[in-house]
Amino acid sequence: MRTDSAPRPRGAVGRPAGPQPAKRQAILEAAVAVFLREGYTRASVDVIADEAHVSKQTVYNHFGDKQRLFLAAVDGERERVAARFTPDLADEPANDGGPGGEGAADAETALVSFGHRVLQVLLDERASALRRLVISEVARHPSLRPACADGEPQQLVRYLVDLLTRRTERGELSVDDPPTVARQFVALLVQQGLHQSMYGTRPLPGHEAAAICERAADLFVRAYRR
Protein backbone atom coordinates (compact mmCIF):
# COMPACT_ATOMS: atom_id res chain seq x y z
CA MET A 1 0.00 0.00 0.00
CA ARG A 2 1.40 3.37 -0.99
CA THR A 3 1.72 5.90 1.83
CA ASP A 4 0.49 9.50 1.69
CA SER A 5 4.04 10.69 1.12
CA ALA A 6 3.95 9.22 -2.38
CA PRO A 7 3.70 11.74 -5.26
CA ARG A 8 0.21 12.78 -6.27
CA PRO A 9 -0.99 11.92 -9.75
CA ARG A 10 -0.07 14.70 -12.18
CA GLY A 11 -2.90 17.12 -12.92
CA ALA A 12 -5.16 15.78 -10.16
CA VAL A 13 -4.96 18.64 -7.70
CA GLY A 14 -8.28 20.38 -7.21
CA ARG A 15 -9.63 19.45 -10.68
CA PRO A 16 -12.42 16.88 -10.43
CA ALA A 17 -13.84 15.63 -13.69
CA GLY A 18 -17.14 17.30 -12.91
CA PRO A 19 -19.54 18.19 -10.10
CA GLN A 20 -19.75 15.21 -7.74
CA PRO A 21 -21.21 16.58 -4.51
CA ALA A 22 -22.31 13.16 -3.24
CA LYS A 23 -18.81 11.72 -3.58
CA ARG A 24 -17.25 14.81 -2.06
CA GLN A 25 -19.54 14.60 0.96
CA ALA A 26 -18.86 10.88 1.34
CA ILE A 27 -15.12 11.58 1.36
CA LEU A 28 -15.50 14.33 3.98
CA GLU A 29 -17.59 12.08 6.24
CA ALA A 30 -15.06 9.28 5.94
CA ALA A 31 -12.19 11.71 6.51
CA VAL A 32 -13.65 13.00 9.77
CA ALA A 33 -14.16 9.43 11.01
CA VAL A 34 -10.65 8.32 10.10
CA PHE A 35 -8.90 11.46 11.37
CA LEU A 36 -10.70 11.19 14.71
CA ARG A 37 -9.91 7.48 14.99
CA GLU A 38 -6.30 7.52 13.81
CA GLY A 39 -5.11 11.09 14.31
CA TYR A 40 -3.75 13.28 11.53
CA THR A 41 -0.32 11.66 11.19
CA ARG A 42 -1.48 8.06 11.07
CA ALA A 43 -4.57 8.67 8.96
CA SER A 44 -4.18 7.28 5.47
CA VAL A 45 -5.79 8.51 2.28
CA ASP A 46 -6.08 4.84 1.26
CA VAL A 47 -8.22 4.09 4.32
CA ILE A 48 -10.32 7.24 3.83
CA ALA A 49 -10.95 6.26 0.22
CA ASP A 50 -11.96 2.73 1.27
CA GLU A 51 -14.39 4.01 3.90
CA ALA A 52 -15.88 6.51 1.43
CA HIS A 53 -16.21 3.72 -1.19
CA VAL A 54 -14.28 5.72 -3.75
CA SER A 55 -10.88 5.35 -5.35
CA LYS A 56 -7.80 7.05 -3.96
CA GLN A 57 -7.59 8.94 -7.25
CA THR A 58 -11.06 10.38 -6.59
CA VAL A 59 -9.92 11.70 -3.22
CA TYR A 60 -6.94 13.40 -4.87
CA ASN A 61 -9.14 14.79 -7.62
CA HIS A 62 -11.39 16.50 -5.09
CA PHE A 63 -8.89 17.60 -2.46
CA GLY A 64 -5.36 17.33 -3.80
CA ASP A 65 -3.62 15.92 -0.71
CA LYS A 66 -4.19 14.88 2.89
CA GLN A 67 -3.51 18.32 4.33
CA ARG A 68 -6.13 20.01 2.18
CA LEU A 69 -8.55 17.18 2.87
CA PHE A 70 -8.10 17.71 6.61
CA LEU A 71 -8.69 21.47 6.31
CA ALA A 72 -11.79 20.82 4.21
CA ALA A 73 -13.04 18.34 6.82
CA VAL A 74 -12.64 20.96 9.56
CA ASP A 75 -14.51 23.54 7.49
CA GLY A 76 -17.22 20.98 6.75
CA GLU A 77 -17.72 20.30 10.44
CA ARG A 78 -18.07 24.01 11.15
CA GLU A 79 -20.71 24.28 8.46
CA ARG A 80 -22.53 21.20 9.76
CA VAL A 81 -22.84 22.44 13.33
CA ALA A 82 -23.64 26.00 12.24
CA ALA A 83 -26.53 24.64 10.16
CA ARG A 84 -28.13 23.56 13.43
CA PHE A 85 -28.34 27.18 14.53
CA THR A 86 -31.69 28.84 13.94
CA PRO A 87 -32.63 32.38 14.97
CA ASP A 88 -34.77 32.83 18.06
CA LEU A 89 -38.24 33.80 16.89
CA ALA A 90 -38.65 35.78 20.10
CA ASP A 91 -36.21 38.33 18.70
CA GLU A 92 -38.17 39.05 15.55
CA PRO A 93 -38.94 42.77 15.19
CA ALA A 94 -42.05 43.82 17.08
CA ASN A 95 -45.21 44.39 15.03
CA ASP A 96 -45.41 48.06 15.94
CA GLY A 97 -41.69 48.66 15.40
CA GLY A 98 -41.33 50.36 18.77
CA PRO A 99 -38.81 49.63 21.50
CA GLY A 100 -39.86 46.67 23.61
CA GLY A 101 -43.01 46.28 21.56
CA GLU A 102 -45.30 43.29 21.94
CA GLY A 103 -43.78 40.07 20.63
CA ALA A 104 -40.16 41.06 21.16
CA ALA A 105 -38.09 39.70 24.04
CA ASP A 106 -35.98 42.16 26.00
CA ALA A 107 -32.34 42.44 24.95
CA GLU A 108 -30.97 40.40 27.85
CA THR A 109 -33.41 37.55 27.27
CA ALA A 110 -32.53 37.53 23.56
CA LEU A 111 -28.80 37.40 24.35
CA VAL A 112 -29.29 34.55 26.83
CA SER A 113 -31.23 32.58 24.22
CA PHE A 114 -28.53 33.27 21.65
CA GLY A 115 -25.87 32.14 24.14
CA HIS A 116 -27.55 28.77 24.65
CA ARG A 117 -27.56 28.19 20.91
CA VAL A 118 -23.87 29.08 20.65
CA LEU A 119 -23.01 26.56 23.36
CA GLN A 120 -25.05 23.87 21.62
CA VAL A 121 -23.06 24.44 18.44
CA LEU A 122 -19.74 24.81 20.22
CA LEU A 123 -20.03 21.63 22.29
CA ASP A 124 -21.25 19.34 19.53
CA GLU A 125 -19.51 16.03 20.34
CA ARG A 126 -17.92 15.37 16.95
CA ALA A 127 -16.92 18.99 16.36
CA SER A 128 -15.36 19.14 19.84
CA ALA A 129 -13.33 16.00 19.14
CA LEU A 130 -12.07 17.46 15.86
CA ARG A 131 -11.19 20.73 17.61
CA ARG A 132 -9.07 18.81 20.14
CA LEU A 133 -7.37 16.97 17.29
CA VAL A 134 -6.45 20.26 15.59
CA ILE A 135 -4.97 21.59 18.83
CA SER A 136 -2.93 18.44 19.39
CA GLU A 137 -1.55 18.29 15.84
CA VAL A 138 -0.89 21.90 14.91
CA ALA A 139 2.38 22.13 16.87
CA ARG A 140 3.81 19.19 14.90
CA HIS A 141 2.24 20.25 11.62
CA PRO A 142 2.29 24.08 11.34
CA SER A 143 0.69 23.81 7.91
CA LEU A 144 -2.56 22.98 9.71
CA ARG A 145 -2.74 26.44 11.31
CA PRO A 146 -5.53 27.56 8.94
CA ALA A 147 -7.75 25.04 10.75
CA CYS A 148 -7.40 27.19 13.89
CA ALA A 149 -8.71 30.31 12.17
CA ASP A 150 -12.33 31.43 12.44
CA GLY A 151 -12.98 29.01 15.27
CA GLU A 152 -16.57 30.15 15.73
CA PRO A 153 -19.06 29.65 12.91
CA GLN A 154 -19.39 33.03 11.25
CA GLN A 155 -23.14 32.49 10.82
CA LEU A 156 -23.47 32.96 14.58
CA VAL A 157 -21.49 36.20 14.57
CA ARG A 158 -23.49 37.57 11.64
CA TYR A 159 -26.78 36.77 13.37
CA LEU A 160 -25.64 38.51 16.55
CA VAL A 161 -24.55 41.56 14.55
CA ASP A 162 -28.12 41.77 13.20
CA LEU A 163 -29.56 41.32 16.69
CA LEU A 164 -27.39 44.08 18.18
CA THR A 165 -28.14 46.39 15.26
CA ARG A 166 -31.91 45.92 15.68
CA ARG A 167 -31.70 46.46 19.43
CA THR A 168 -29.71 49.65 18.91
CA GLU A 169 -32.23 50.92 16.36
CA ARG A 170 -35.03 50.24 18.87
CA GLY A 171 -33.21 52.26 21.49
CA GLU A 172 -32.63 49.38 23.93
CA LEU A 173 -28.87 49.26 23.45
CA SER A 174 -26.17 51.64 22.25
CA VAL A 175 -23.70 49.59 20.22
CA ASP A 176 -21.62 51.68 17.82
CA ASP A 177 -19.58 48.74 16.47
CA PRO A 178 -21.86 45.66 16.28
CA PRO A 179 -19.32 43.36 14.51
CA THR A 180 -16.67 43.88 17.22
CA VAL A 181 -19.15 43.56 20.09
CA ALA A 182 -20.65 40.42 18.52
CA ARG A 183 -17.23 38.76 18.28
CA GLN A 184 -16.48 39.73 21.88
CA PHE A 185 -19.74 38.24 23.13
CA VAL A 186 -19.24 35.00 21.21
CA ALA A 187 -15.62 34.80 22.39
CA LEU A 188 -16.75 35.13 26.02
CA LEU A 189 -19.25 32.30 25.60
CA VAL A 190 -16.70 30.14 23.78
CA GLN A 191 -13.96 30.65 26.36
CA GLN A 192 -16.23 29.81 29.28
CA GLY A 193 -17.91 26.93 27.48
CA LEU A 194 -14.65 25.27 26.48
CA HIS A 195 -13.10 25.79 29.92
CA GLN A 196 -16.02 24.38 31.91
CA SER A 197 -16.58 21.46 29.53
CA MET A 198 -12.83 20.69 29.42
CA TYR A 199 -12.85 21.23 25.66
CA GLY A 200 -15.93 19.11 25.13
CA THR A 201 -14.73 16.07 27.10
CA ARG A 202 -17.20 16.73 29.93
CA PRO A 203 -20.93 17.25 29.36
CA LEU A 204 -21.94 20.74 30.42
CA PRO A 205 -24.86 20.54 32.89
CA GLY A 206 -27.84 22.71 32.09
CA HIS A 207 -27.40 24.96 35.12
CA GLU A 208 -23.75 25.64 34.19
CA ALA A 209 -24.67 26.49 30.60
CA ALA A 210 -27.44 28.78 31.87
CA ALA A 211 -25.04 30.55 34.23
CA ILE A 212 -22.53 31.17 31.42
CA CYS A 213 -25.20 32.65 29.16
CA GLU A 214 -26.89 34.72 31.85
CA ARG A 215 -23.67 36.25 33.17
CA ALA A 216 -22.42 37.08 29.68
CA ALA A 217 -25.75 38.67 28.72
CA ASP A 218 -25.93 40.65 31.96
CA LEU A 219 -22.39 41.94 31.47
CA PHE A 220 -23.04 43.11 27.92
CA VAL A 221 -26.43 44.68 28.63
CA ARG A 222 -24.92 46.61 31.54
CA ALA A 223 -22.12 47.79 29.27
CA TYR A 224 -24.25 48.75 26.28
CA ARG A 225 -27.64 49.71 27.71
CA ARG A 226 -28.70 53.12 26.41
PDB file of C-alpha atoms in Angstrom:
ATOM      1  CA  MET A   1       0.000   0.000   0.000  1.00  0.00           C
ATOM      2  CA  ARG A   2       1.398   3.370  -0.990  1.00  0.00           C
ATOM      3  CA  THR A   3       1.717   5.897   1.831  1.00  0.00           C
ATOM      4  CA  ASP A   4       0.486   9.500   1.685  1.00  0.00           C
ATOM      5  CA  SER A   5       4.039  10.691   1.125  1.00  0.00           C
ATOM      6  CA  ALA A   6       3.947   9.218  -2.379  1.00  0.00           C
ATOM      7  CA  PRO A   7       3.699  11.739  -5.258  1.00  0.00           C
ATOM      8  CA  ARG A   8       0.213  12.776  -6.273  1.00  0.00           C
ATOM      9  CA  PRO A   9      -0.991  11.919  -9.749  1.00  0.00           C
ATOM     10  CA  ARG A  10      -0.072  14.703 -12.180  1.00  0.00           C
ATOM     11  CA  GLY A  11      -2.896  17.123 -12.917  1.00  0.00           C
ATOM     12  CA  ALA A  12      -5.160  15.779 -10.158  1.00  0.00           C
ATOM     13  CA  VAL A  13      -4.957  18.644  -7.701  1.00  0.00           C
ATOM     14  CA  GLY A  14      -8.285  20.377  -7.214  1.00  0.00           C
ATOM     15  CA  ARG A  15      -9.635  19.455 -10.678  1.00  0.00           C
ATOM     16  CA  PRO A  16     -12.417  16.885 -10.426  1.00  0.00           C
ATOM     17  CA  ALA A  17     -13.835  15.632 -13.691  1.00  0.00           C
ATOM     18  CA  GLY A  18     -17.141  17.299 -12.915  1.00  0.00           C
ATOM     19  CA  PRO A  19     -19.538  18.190 -10.097  1.00  0.00           C
ATOM     20  CA  GLN A  20     -19.750  15.208  -7.744  1.00  0.00           C
ATOM     21  CA  PRO A  21     -21.214  16.579  -4.511  1.00  0.00           C
ATOM     22  CA  ALA A  22     -22.310  13.163  -3.240  1.00  0.00           C
ATOM     23  CA  LYS A  23     -18.813  11.720  -3.576  1.00  0.00           C
ATOM     24  CA  ARG A  24     -17.250  14.811  -2.059  1.00  0.00           C
ATOM     25  CA  GLN A  25     -19.543  14.601   0.960  1.00  0.00           C
ATOM     26  CA  ALA A  26     -18.865  10.882   1.344  1.00  0.00           C
ATOM     27  CA  ILE A  27     -15.118  11.582   1.361  1.00  0.00           C
ATOM     28  CA  LEU A  28     -15.501  14.327   3.976  1.00  0.00           C
ATOM     29  CA  GLU A  29     -17.593  12.084   6.235  1.00  0.00           C
ATOM     30  CA  ALA A  30     -15.063   9.282   5.943  1.00  0.00           C
ATOM     31  CA  ALA A  31     -12.187  11.709   6.507  1.00  0.00           C
ATOM     32  CA  VAL A  32     -13.653  12.998   9.775  1.00  0.00           C
ATOM     33  CA  ALA A  33     -14.165   9.434  11.013  1.00  0.00           C
ATOM     34  CA  VAL A  34     -10.646   8.321  10.099  1.00  0.00           C
ATOM     35  CA  PHE A  35      -8.897  11.458  11.370  1.00  0.00           C
ATOM     36  CA  LEU A  36     -10.696  11.190  14.707  1.00  0.00           C
ATOM     37  CA  ARG A  37      -9.907   7.480  14.987  1.00  0.00           C
ATOM     38  CA  GLU A  38      -6.297   7.522  13.806  1.00  0.00           C
ATOM     39  CA  GLY A  39      -5.108  11.094  14.307  1.00  0.00           C
ATOM     40  CA  TYR A  40      -3.748  13.279  11.530  1.00  0.00           C
ATOM     41  CA  THR A  41      -0.319  11.661  11.190  1.00  0.00           C
ATOM     42  CA  ARG A  42      -1.484   8.061  11.074  1.00  0.00           C
ATOM     43  CA  ALA A  43      -4.567   8.668   8.964  1.00  0.00           C
ATOM     44  CA  SER A  44      -4.180   7.280   5.474  1.00  0.00           C
ATOM     45  CA  VAL A  45      -5.789   8.506   2.278  1.00  0.00           C
ATOM     46  CA  ASP A  46      -6.081   4.844   1.262  1.00  0.00           C
ATOM     47  CA  VAL A  47      -8.225   4.085   4.317  1.00  0.00           C
ATOM     48  CA  ILE A  48     -10.317   7.241   3.834  1.00  0.00           C
ATOM     49  CA  ALA A  49     -10.945   6.256   0.221  1.00  0.00           C
ATOM     50  CA  ASP A  50     -11.955   2.731   1.269  1.00  0.00           C
ATOM     51  CA  GLU A  51     -14.385   4.008   3.895  1.00  0.00           C
ATOM     52  CA  ALA A  52     -15.877   6.506   1.428  1.00  0.00           C
ATOM     53  CA  HIS A  53     -16.210   3.724  -1.186  1.00  0.00           C
ATOM     54  CA  VAL A  54     -14.280   5.720  -3.752  1.00  0.00           C
ATOM     55  CA  SER A  55     -10.879   5.350  -5.351  1.00  0.00           C
ATOM     56  CA  LYS A  56      -7.802   7.047  -3.963  1.00  0.00           C
ATOM     57  CA  GLN A  57      -7.586   8.939  -7.254  1.00  0.00           C
ATOM     58  CA  THR A  58     -11.061  10.378  -6.592  1.00  0.00           C
ATOM     59  CA  VAL A  59      -9.924  11.705  -3.219  1.00  0.00           C
ATOM     60  CA  TYR A  60      -6.944  13.398  -4.867  1.00  0.00           C
ATOM     61  CA  ASN A  61      -9.143  14.795  -7.622  1.00  0.00           C
ATOM     62  CA  HIS A  62     -11.392  16.496  -5.086  1.00  0.00           C
ATOM     63  CA  PHE A  63      -8.893  17.600  -2.462  1.00  0.00           C
ATOM     64  CA  GLY A  64      -5.361  17.327  -3.799  1.00  0.00           C
ATOM     65  CA  ASP A  65      -3.624  15.916  -0.712  1.00  0.00           C
ATOM     66  CA  LYS A  66      -4.189  14.884   2.891  1.00  0.00           C
ATOM     67  CA  GLN A  67      -3.513  18.321   4.330  1.00  0.00           C
ATOM     68  CA  ARG A  68      -6.132  20.009   2.175  1.00  0.00           C
ATOM     69  CA  LEU A  69      -8.550  17.176   2.872  1.00  0.00           C
ATOM     70  CA  PHE A  70      -8.099  17.711   6.610  1.00  0.00           C
ATOM     71  CA  LEU A  71      -8.687  21.465   6.311  1.00  0.00           C
ATOM     72  CA  ALA A  72     -11.788  20.816   4.215  1.00  0.00           C
ATOM     73  CA  ALA A  73     -13.045  18.340   6.816  1.00  0.00           C
ATOM     74  CA  VAL A  74     -12.641  20.958   9.561  1.00  0.00           C
ATOM     75  CA  ASP A  75     -14.511  23.538   7.485  1.00  0.00           C
ATOM     76  CA  GLY A  76     -17.219  20.980   6.745  1.00  0.00           C
ATOM     77  CA  GLU A  77     -17.718  20.302  10.442  1.00  0.00           C
ATOM     78  CA  ARG A  78     -18.072  24.005  11.150  1.00  0.00           C
ATOM     79  CA  GLU A  79     -20.713  24.277   8.459  1.00  0.00           C
ATOM     80  CA  ARG A  80     -22.526  21.197   9.761  1.00  0.00           C
ATOM     81  CA  VAL A  81     -22.836  22.439  13.329  1.00  0.00           C
ATOM     82  CA  ALA A  82     -23.644  25.999  12.242  1.00  0.00           C
ATOM     83  CA  ALA A  83     -26.526  24.639  10.155  1.00  0.00           C
ATOM     84  CA  ARG A  84     -28.129  23.555  13.433  1.00  0.00           C
ATOM     85  CA  PHE A  85     -28.343  27.185  14.529  1.00  0.00           C
ATOM     86  CA  THR A  86     -31.690  28.845  13.943  1.00  0.00           C
ATOM     87  CA  PRO A  87     -32.628  32.384  14.969  1.00  0.00           C
ATOM     88  CA  ASP A  88     -34.774  32.832  18.058  1.00  0.00           C
ATOM     89  CA  LEU A  89     -38.245  33.798  16.887  1.00  0.00           C
ATOM     90  CA  ALA A  90     -38.650  35.784  20.098  1.00  0.00           C
ATOM     91  CA  ASP A  91     -36.213  38.334  18.698  1.00  0.00           C
ATOM     92  CA  GLU A  92     -38.173  39.048  15.546  1.00  0.00           C
ATOM     93  CA  PRO A  93     -38.940  42.765  15.185  1.00  0.00           C
ATOM     94  CA  ALA A  94     -42.051  43.820  17.080  1.00  0.00           C
ATOM     95  CA  ASN A  95     -45.210  44.390  15.030  1.00  0.00           C
ATOM     96  CA  ASP A  96     -45.409  48.060  15.941  1.00  0.00           C
ATOM     97  CA  GLY A  97     -41.687  48.661  15.395  1.00  0.00           C
ATOM     98  CA  GLY A  98     -41.328  50.364  18.775  1.00  0.00           C
ATOM     99  CA  PRO A  99     -38.809  49.630  21.504  1.00  0.00           C
ATOM    100  CA  GLY A 100     -39.855  46.674  23.614  1.00  0.00           C
ATOM    101  CA  GLY A 101     -43.014  46.276  21.563  1.00  0.00           C
ATOM    102  CA  GLU A 102     -45.304  43.292  21.941  1.00  0.00           C
ATOM    103  CA  GLY A 103     -43.781  40.067  20.626  1.00  0.00           C
ATOM    104  CA  ALA A 104     -40.161  41.064  21.157  1.00  0.00           C
ATOM    105  CA  ALA A 105     -38.088  39.697  24.038  1.00  0.00           C
ATOM    106  CA  ASP A 106     -35.979  42.165  26.002  1.00  0.00           C
ATOM    107  CA  ALA A 107     -32.336  42.443  24.947  1.00  0.00           C
ATOM    108  CA  GLU A 108     -30.966  40.402  27.854  1.00  0.00           C
ATOM    109  CA  THR A 109     -33.407  37.545  27.266  1.00  0.00           C
ATOM    110  CA  ALA A 110     -32.531  37.533  23.564  1.00  0.00           C
ATOM    111  CA  LEU A 111     -28.805  37.398  24.346  1.00  0.00           C
ATOM    112  CA  VAL A 112     -29.289  34.550  26.832  1.00  0.00           C
ATOM    113  CA  SER A 113     -31.232  32.583  24.225  1.00  0.00           C
ATOM    114  CA  PHE A 114     -28.531  33.272  21.645  1.00  0.00           C
ATOM    115  CA  GLY A 115     -25.870  32.143  24.139  1.00  0.00           C
ATOM    116  CA  HIS A 116     -27.547  28.769  24.653  1.00  0.00           C
ATOM    117  CA  ARG A 117     -27.562  28.194  20.913  1.00  0.00           C
ATOM    118  CA  VAL A 118     -23.872  29.084  20.653  1.00  0.00           C
ATOM    119  CA  LEU A 119     -23.006  26.558  23.356  1.00  0.00           C
ATOM    120  CA  GLN A 120     -25.051  23.867  21.620  1.00  0.00           C
ATOM    121  CA  VAL A 121     -23.062  24.438  18.440  1.00  0.00           C
ATOM    122  CA  LEU A 122     -19.738  24.815  20.221  1.00  0.00           C
ATOM    123  CA  LEU A 123     -20.029  21.632  22.286  1.00  0.00           C
ATOM    124  CA  ASP A 124     -21.252  19.337  19.530  1.00  0.00           C
ATOM    125  CA  GLU A 125     -19.515  16.034  20.336  1.00  0.00           C
ATOM    126  CA  ARG A 126     -17.915  15.373  16.950  1.00  0.00           C
ATOM    127  CA  ALA A 127     -16.925  18.988  16.365  1.00  0.00           C
ATOM    128  CA  SER A 128     -15.357  19.140  19.836  1.00  0.00           C
ATOM    129  CA  ALA A 129     -13.329  16.000  19.139  1.00  0.00           C
ATOM    130  CA  LEU A 130     -12.074  17.455  15.865  1.00  0.00           C
ATOM    131  CA  ARG A 131     -11.189  20.729  17.606  1.00  0.00           C
ATOM    132  CA  ARG A 132      -9.075  18.812  20.137  1.00  0.00           C
ATOM    133  CA  LEU A 133      -7.366  16.971  17.286  1.00  0.00           C
ATOM    134  CA  VAL A 134      -6.453  20.258  15.589  1.00  0.00           C
ATOM    135  CA  ILE A 135      -4.974  21.593  18.826  1.00  0.00           C
ATOM    136  CA  SER A 136      -2.932  18.442  19.392  1.00  0.00           C
ATOM    137  CA  GLU A 137      -1.551  18.288  15.839  1.00  0.00           C
ATOM    138  CA  VAL A 138      -0.888  21.900  14.909  1.00  0.00           C
ATOM    139  CA  ALA A 139       2.378  22.130  16.871  1.00  0.00           C
ATOM    140  CA  ARG A 140       3.814  19.192  14.898  1.00  0.00           C
ATOM    141  CA  HIS A 141       2.235  20.255  11.624  1.00  0.00           C
ATOM    142  CA  PRO A 142       2.294  24.079  11.343  1.00  0.00           C
ATOM    143  CA  SER A 143       0.690  23.809   7.909  1.00  0.00           C
ATOM    144  CA  LEU A 144      -2.564  22.979   9.711  1.00  0.00           C
ATOM    145  CA  ARG A 145      -2.736  26.438  11.307  1.00  0.00           C
ATOM    146  CA  PRO A 146      -5.528  27.557   8.943  1.00  0.00           C
ATOM    147  CA  ALA A 147      -7.745  25.041  10.755  1.00  0.00           C
ATOM    148  CA  CYS A 148      -7.401  27.188  13.892  1.00  0.00           C
ATOM    149  CA  ALA A 149      -8.710  30.306  12.169  1.00  0.00           C
ATOM    150  CA  ASP A 150     -12.328  31.431  12.441  1.00  0.00           C
ATOM    151  CA  GLY A 151     -12.976  29.010  15.266  1.00  0.00           C
ATOM    152  CA  GLU A 152     -16.566  30.149  15.727  1.00  0.00           C
ATOM    153  CA  PRO A 153     -19.058  29.652  12.905  1.00  0.00           C
ATOM    154  CA  GLN A 154     -19.390  33.026  11.248  1.00  0.00           C
ATOM    155  CA  GLN A 155     -23.139  32.491  10.825  1.00  0.00           C
ATOM    156  CA  LEU A 156     -23.467  32.961  14.577  1.00  0.00           C
ATOM    157  CA  VAL A 157     -21.488  36.198  14.567  1.00  0.00           C
ATOM    158  CA  ARG A 158     -23.495  37.571  11.642  1.00  0.00           C
ATOM    159  CA  TYR A 159     -26.777  36.774  13.368  1.00  0.00           C
ATOM    160  CA  LEU A 160     -25.641  38.507  16.551  1.00  0.00           C
ATOM    161  CA  VAL A 161     -24.554  41.563  14.546  1.00  0.00           C
ATOM    162  CA  ASP A 162     -28.117  41.775  13.202  1.00  0.00           C
ATOM    163  CA  LEU A 163     -29.556  41.318  16.695  1.00  0.00           C
ATOM    164  CA  LEU A 164     -27.389  44.079  18.182  1.00  0.00           C
ATOM    165  CA  THR A 165     -28.140  46.390  15.261  1.00  0.00           C
ATOM    166  CA  ARG A 166     -31.907  45.919  15.682  1.00  0.00           C
ATOM    167  CA  ARG A 167     -31.696  46.465  19.432  1.00  0.00           C
ATOM    168  CA  THR A 168     -29.707  49.654  18.908  1.00  0.00           C
ATOM    169  CA  GLU A 169     -32.233  50.916  16.361  1.00  0.00           C
ATOM    170  CA  ARG A 170     -35.026  50.243  18.870  1.00  0.00           C
ATOM    171  CA  GLY A 171     -33.211  52.260  21.491  1.00  0.00           C
ATOM    172  CA  GLU A 172     -32.634  49.377  23.930  1.00  0.00           C
ATOM    173  CA  LEU A 173     -28.866  49.262  23.447  1.00  0.00           C
ATOM    174  CA  SER A 174     -26.172  51.640  22.247  1.00  0.00           C
ATOM    175  CA  VAL A 175     -23.702  49.591  20.216  1.00  0.00           C
ATOM    176  CA  ASP A 176     -21.622  51.681  17.818  1.00  0.00           C
ATOM    177  CA  ASP A 177     -19.575  48.738  16.466  1.00  0.00           C
ATOM    178  CA  PRO A 178     -21.865  45.663  16.284  1.00  0.00           C
ATOM    179  CA  PRO A 179     -19.319  43.358  14.515  1.00  0.00           C
ATOM    180  CA  THR A 180     -16.675  43.881  17.217  1.00  0.00           C
ATOM    181  CA  VAL A 181     -19.150  43.565  20.086  1.00  0.00           C
ATOM    182  CA  ALA A 182     -20.649  40.423  18.520  1.00  0.00           C
ATOM    183  CA  ARG A 183     -17.230  38.762  18.277  1.00  0.00           C
ATOM    184  CA  GLN A 184     -16.476  39.728  21.880  1.00  0.00           C
ATOM    185  CA  PHE A 185     -19.743  38.236  23.134  1.00  0.00           C
ATOM    186  CA  VAL A 186     -19.243  34.996  21.214  1.00  0.00           C
ATOM    187  CA  ALA A 187     -15.623  34.804  22.395  1.00  0.00           C
ATOM    188  CA  LEU A 188     -16.752  35.130  26.020  1.00  0.00           C
ATOM    189  CA  LEU A 189     -19.248  32.297  25.597  1.00  0.00           C
ATOM    190  CA  VAL A 190     -16.698  30.137  23.784  1.00  0.00           C
ATOM    191  CA  GLN A 191     -13.960  30.652  26.364  1.00  0.00           C
ATOM    192  CA  GLN A 192     -16.228  29.806  29.285  1.00  0.00           C
ATOM    193  CA  GLY A 193     -17.914  26.926  27.479  1.00  0.00           C
ATOM    194  CA  LEU A 194     -14.652  25.274  26.481  1.00  0.00           C
ATOM    195  CA  HIS A 195     -13.102  25.790  29.921  1.00  0.00           C
ATOM    196  CA  GLN A 196     -16.015  24.381  31.910  1.00  0.00           C
ATOM    197  CA  SER A 197     -16.575  21.456  29.531  1.00  0.00           C
ATOM    198  CA  MET A 198     -12.834  20.692  29.420  1.00  0.00           C
ATOM    199  CA  TYR A 199     -12.846  21.225  25.662  1.00  0.00           C
ATOM    200  CA  GLY A 200     -15.929  19.111  25.128  1.00  0.00           C
ATOM    201  CA  THR A 201     -14.727  16.074  27.097  1.00  0.00           C
ATOM    202  CA  ARG A 202     -17.204  16.729  29.928  1.00  0.00           C
ATOM    203  CA  PRO A 203     -20.932  17.255  29.360  1.00  0.00           C
ATOM    204  CA  LEU A 204     -21.944  20.741  30.419  1.00  0.00           C
ATOM    205  CA  PRO A 205     -24.860  20.538  32.888  1.00  0.00           C
ATOM    206  CA  GLY A 206     -27.838  22.715  32.089  1.00  0.00           C
ATOM    207  CA  HIS A 207     -27.399  24.957  35.122  1.00  0.00           C
ATOM    208  CA  GLU A 208     -23.754  25.644  34.191  1.00  0.00           C
ATOM    209  CA  ALA A 209     -24.672  26.488  30.598  1.00  0.00           C
ATOM    210  CA  ALA A 210     -27.439  28.775  31.867  1.00  0.00           C
ATOM    211  CA  ALA A 211     -25.035  30.546  34.229  1.00  0.00           C
ATOM    212  CA  ILE A 212     -22.529  31.168  31.419  1.00  0.00           C
ATOM    213  CA  CYS A 213     -25.201  32.654  29.163  1.00  0.00           C
ATOM    214  CA  GLU A 214     -26.893  34.724  31.847  1.00  0.00           C
ATOM    215  CA  ARG A 215     -23.666  36.248  33.175  1.00  0.00           C
ATOM    216  CA  ALA A 216     -22.422  37.082  29.682  1.00  0.00           C
ATOM    217  CA  ALA A 217     -25.754  38.668  28.720  1.00  0.00           C
ATOM    218  CA  ASP A 218     -25.932  40.653  31.959  1.00  0.00           C
ATOM    219  CA  LEU A 219     -22.385  41.944  31.468  1.00  0.00           C
ATOM    220  CA  PHE A 220     -23.045  43.109  27.922  1.00  0.00           C
ATOM    221  CA  VAL A 221     -26.426  44.681  28.632  1.00  0.00           C
ATOM    222  CA  ARG A 222     -24.918  46.607  31.536  1.00  0.00           C
ATOM    223  CA  ALA A 223     -22.118  47.789  29.270  1.00  0.00           C
ATOM    224  CA  TYR A 224     -24.252  48.753  26.280  1.00  0.00           C
ATOM    225  CA  ARG A 225     -27.643  49.713  27.714  1.00  0.00           C
ATOM    226  CA  ARG A 226     -28.696  53.122  26.410  1.00  0.00           C
TER     227      ARG A 226
END
